Short mmCIF file of N, CA and C in Angstrom, two decimals:
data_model
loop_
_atom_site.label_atom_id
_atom_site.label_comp_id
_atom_site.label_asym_id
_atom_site.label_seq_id
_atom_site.Cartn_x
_atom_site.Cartn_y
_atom_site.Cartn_z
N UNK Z 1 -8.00 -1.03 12.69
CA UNK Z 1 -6.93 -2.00 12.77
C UNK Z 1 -7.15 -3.14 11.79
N UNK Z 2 -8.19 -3.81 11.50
CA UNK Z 2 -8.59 -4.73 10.39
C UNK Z 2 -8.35 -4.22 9.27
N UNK Z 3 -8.61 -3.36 8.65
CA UNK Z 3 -7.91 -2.89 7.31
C UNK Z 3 -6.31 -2.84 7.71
N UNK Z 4 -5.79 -2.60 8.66
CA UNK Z 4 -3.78 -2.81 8.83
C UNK Z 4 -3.82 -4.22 8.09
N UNK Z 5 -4.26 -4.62 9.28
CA UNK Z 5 -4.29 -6.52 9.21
C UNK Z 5 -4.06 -6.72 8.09
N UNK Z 6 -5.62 -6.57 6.93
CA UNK Z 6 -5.88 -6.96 5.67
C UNK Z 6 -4.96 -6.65 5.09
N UNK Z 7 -4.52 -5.60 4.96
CA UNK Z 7 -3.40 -5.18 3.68
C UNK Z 7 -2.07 -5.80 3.92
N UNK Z 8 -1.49 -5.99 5.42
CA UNK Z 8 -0.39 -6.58 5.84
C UNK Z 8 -0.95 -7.74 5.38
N UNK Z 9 -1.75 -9.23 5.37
CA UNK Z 9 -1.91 -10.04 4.72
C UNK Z 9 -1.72 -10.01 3.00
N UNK Z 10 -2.36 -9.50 2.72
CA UNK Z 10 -2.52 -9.44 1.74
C UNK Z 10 -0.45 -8.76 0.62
N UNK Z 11 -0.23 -7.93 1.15
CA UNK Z 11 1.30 -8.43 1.11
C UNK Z 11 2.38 -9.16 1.12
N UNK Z 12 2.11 -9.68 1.98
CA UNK Z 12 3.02 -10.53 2.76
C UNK Z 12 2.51 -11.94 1.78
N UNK Z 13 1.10 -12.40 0.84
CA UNK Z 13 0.94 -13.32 0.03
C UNK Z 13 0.84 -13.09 -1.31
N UNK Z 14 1.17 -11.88 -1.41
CA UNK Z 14 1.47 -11.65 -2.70
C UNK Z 14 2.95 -11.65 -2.70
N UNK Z 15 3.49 -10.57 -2.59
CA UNK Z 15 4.74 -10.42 -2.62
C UNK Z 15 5.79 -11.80 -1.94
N UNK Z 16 5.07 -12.68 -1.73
CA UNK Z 16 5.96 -14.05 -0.96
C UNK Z 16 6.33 -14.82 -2.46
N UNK Z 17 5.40 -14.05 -3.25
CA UNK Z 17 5.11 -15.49 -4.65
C UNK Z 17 5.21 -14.56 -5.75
N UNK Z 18 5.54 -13.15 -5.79
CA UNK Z 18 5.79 -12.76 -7.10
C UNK Z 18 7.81 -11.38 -6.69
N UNK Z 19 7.40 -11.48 -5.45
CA UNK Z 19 9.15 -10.62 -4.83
C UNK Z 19 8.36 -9.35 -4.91
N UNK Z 20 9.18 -8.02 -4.21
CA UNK Z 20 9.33 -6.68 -4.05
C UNK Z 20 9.41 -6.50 -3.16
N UNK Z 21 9.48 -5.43 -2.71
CA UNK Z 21 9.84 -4.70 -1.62
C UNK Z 21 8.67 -4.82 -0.23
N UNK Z 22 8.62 -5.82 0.81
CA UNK Z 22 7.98 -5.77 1.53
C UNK Z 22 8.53 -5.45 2.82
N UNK Z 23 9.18 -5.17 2.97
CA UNK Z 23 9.64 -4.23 4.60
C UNK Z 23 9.44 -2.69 4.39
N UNK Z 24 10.02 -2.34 3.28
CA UNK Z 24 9.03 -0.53 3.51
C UNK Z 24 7.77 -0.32 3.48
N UNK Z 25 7.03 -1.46 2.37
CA UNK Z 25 5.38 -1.26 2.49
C UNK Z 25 4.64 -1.73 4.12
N UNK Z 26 5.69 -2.90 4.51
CA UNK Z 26 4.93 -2.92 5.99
C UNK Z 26 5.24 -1.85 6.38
N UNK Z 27 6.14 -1.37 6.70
CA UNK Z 27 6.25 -0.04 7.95
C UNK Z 27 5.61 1.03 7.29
N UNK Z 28 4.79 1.43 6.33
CA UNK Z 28 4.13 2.13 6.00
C UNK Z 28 2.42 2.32 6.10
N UNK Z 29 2.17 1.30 6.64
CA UNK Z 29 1.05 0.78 6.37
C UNK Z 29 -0.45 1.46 6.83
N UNK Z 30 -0.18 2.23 8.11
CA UNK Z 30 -0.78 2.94 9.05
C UNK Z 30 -0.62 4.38 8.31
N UNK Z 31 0.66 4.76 7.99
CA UNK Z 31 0.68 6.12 7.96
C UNK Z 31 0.16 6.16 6.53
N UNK Z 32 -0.28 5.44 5.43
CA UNK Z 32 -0.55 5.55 4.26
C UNK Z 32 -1.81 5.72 4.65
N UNK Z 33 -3.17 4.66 5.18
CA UNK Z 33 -4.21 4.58 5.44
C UNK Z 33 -4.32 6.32 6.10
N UNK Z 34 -3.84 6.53 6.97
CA UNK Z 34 -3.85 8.01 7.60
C UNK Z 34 -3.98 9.16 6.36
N UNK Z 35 -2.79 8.84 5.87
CA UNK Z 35 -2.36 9.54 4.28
C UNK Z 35 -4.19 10.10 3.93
N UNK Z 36 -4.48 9.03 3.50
CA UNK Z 36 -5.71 9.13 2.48
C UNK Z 36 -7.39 9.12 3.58
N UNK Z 37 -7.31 9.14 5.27
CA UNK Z 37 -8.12 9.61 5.31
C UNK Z 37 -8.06 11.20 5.57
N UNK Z 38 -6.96 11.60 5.67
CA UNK Z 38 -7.11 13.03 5.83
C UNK Z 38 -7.15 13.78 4.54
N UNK Z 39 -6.33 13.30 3.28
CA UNK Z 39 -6.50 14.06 2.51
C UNK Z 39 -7.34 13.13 1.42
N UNK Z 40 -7.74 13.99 0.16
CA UNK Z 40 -8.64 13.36 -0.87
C UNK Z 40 -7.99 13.01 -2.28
N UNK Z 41 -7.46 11.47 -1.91
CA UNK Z 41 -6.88 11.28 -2.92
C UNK Z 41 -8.02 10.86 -3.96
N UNK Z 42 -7.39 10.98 -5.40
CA UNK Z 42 -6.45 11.22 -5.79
C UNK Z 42 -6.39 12.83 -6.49
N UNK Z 43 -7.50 13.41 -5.61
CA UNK Z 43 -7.76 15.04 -6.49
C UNK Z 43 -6.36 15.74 -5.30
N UNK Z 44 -6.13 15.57 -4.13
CA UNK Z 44 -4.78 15.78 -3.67
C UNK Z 44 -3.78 14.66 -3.53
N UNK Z 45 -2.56 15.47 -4.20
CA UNK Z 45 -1.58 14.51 -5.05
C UNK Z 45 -0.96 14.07 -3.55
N UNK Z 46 -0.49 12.90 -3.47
CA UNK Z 46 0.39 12.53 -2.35
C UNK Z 46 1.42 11.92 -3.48
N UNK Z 47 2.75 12.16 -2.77
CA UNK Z 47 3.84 11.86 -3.73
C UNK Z 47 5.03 11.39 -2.34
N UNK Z 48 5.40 10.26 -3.21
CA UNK Z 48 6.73 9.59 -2.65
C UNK Z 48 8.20 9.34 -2.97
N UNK Z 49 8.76 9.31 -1.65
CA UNK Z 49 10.50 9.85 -2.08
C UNK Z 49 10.66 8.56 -2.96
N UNK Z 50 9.98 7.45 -2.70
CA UNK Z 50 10.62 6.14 -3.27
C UNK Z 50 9.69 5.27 -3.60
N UNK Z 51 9.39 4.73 -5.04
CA UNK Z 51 8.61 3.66 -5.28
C UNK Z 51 8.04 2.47 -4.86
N UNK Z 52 8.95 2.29 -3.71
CA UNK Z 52 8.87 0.64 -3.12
C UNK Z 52 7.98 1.17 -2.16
N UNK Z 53 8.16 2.13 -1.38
CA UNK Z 53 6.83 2.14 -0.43
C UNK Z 53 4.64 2.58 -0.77
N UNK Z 54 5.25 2.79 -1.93
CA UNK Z 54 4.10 3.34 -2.48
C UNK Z 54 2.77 1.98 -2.87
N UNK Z 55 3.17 0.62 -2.07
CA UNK Z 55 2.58 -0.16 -2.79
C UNK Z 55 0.79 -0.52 -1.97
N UNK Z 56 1.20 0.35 -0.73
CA UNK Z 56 -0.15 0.16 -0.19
C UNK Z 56 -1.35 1.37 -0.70
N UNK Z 57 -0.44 2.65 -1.09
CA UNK Z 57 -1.79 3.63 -1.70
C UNK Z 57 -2.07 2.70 -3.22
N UNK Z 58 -1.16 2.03 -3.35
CA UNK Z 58 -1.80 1.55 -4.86
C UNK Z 58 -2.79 0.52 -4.70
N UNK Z 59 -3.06 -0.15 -3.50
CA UNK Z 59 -4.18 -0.90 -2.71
C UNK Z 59 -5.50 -0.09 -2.54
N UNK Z 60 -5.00 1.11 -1.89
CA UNK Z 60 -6.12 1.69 -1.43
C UNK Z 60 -6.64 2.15 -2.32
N UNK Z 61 -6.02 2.59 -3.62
CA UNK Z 61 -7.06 3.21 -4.96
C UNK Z 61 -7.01 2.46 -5.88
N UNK Z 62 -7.26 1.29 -5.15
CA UNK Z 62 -8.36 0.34 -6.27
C UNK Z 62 -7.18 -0.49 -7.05
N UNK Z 63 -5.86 -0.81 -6.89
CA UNK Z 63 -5.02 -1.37 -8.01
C UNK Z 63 -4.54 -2.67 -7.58
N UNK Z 64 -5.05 -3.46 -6.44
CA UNK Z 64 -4.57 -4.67 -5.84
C UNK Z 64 -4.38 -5.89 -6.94
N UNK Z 65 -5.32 -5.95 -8.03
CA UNK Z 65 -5.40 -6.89 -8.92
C UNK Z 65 -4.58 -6.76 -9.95
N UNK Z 66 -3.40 -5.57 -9.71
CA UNK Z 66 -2.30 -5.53 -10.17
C UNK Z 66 -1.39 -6.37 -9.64
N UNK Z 67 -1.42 -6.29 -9.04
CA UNK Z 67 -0.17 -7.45 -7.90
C UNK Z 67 0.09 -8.40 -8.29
N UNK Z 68 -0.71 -9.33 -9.06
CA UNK Z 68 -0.64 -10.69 -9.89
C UNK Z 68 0.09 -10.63 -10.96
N UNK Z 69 0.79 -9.35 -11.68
CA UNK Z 69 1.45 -8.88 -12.81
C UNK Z 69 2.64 -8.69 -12.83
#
């Protein structure tokens, strides 16, 4: 549950001060983390219907210090 937390923070202060899509990345947030412990990203591809929710696997593999961009 602390990694939910973290990443829901961590959203919610980025995206307050640069905009995007933060209501699909919250409601995603659990099932992404799930996403990637069952399978092995990024050697298995996970692929999404829509860009805006995709912003928490881009957390989880390492791209958060994108967010400032």
């Amino acid at each position: 549950m602390e990694l939910s937390a973290d990443i829901r923070k961590f959203l919610i202060e980025k995206l307050s001060k640069t905009g995007g899509h933060i209501g699909p990345n919250l409601g995603v947030v659990e099932l992404t983390i799930a996403l990637h412990k069952v399978f092995d990203s990024p050697k298995d591809k996970l692929i999404w219907d829509v860009g805006h929710q995709s912003y928490v696997h881009k957390i989880l593999t390492g791209r958060a210090s994108e967010f400032d961009t």
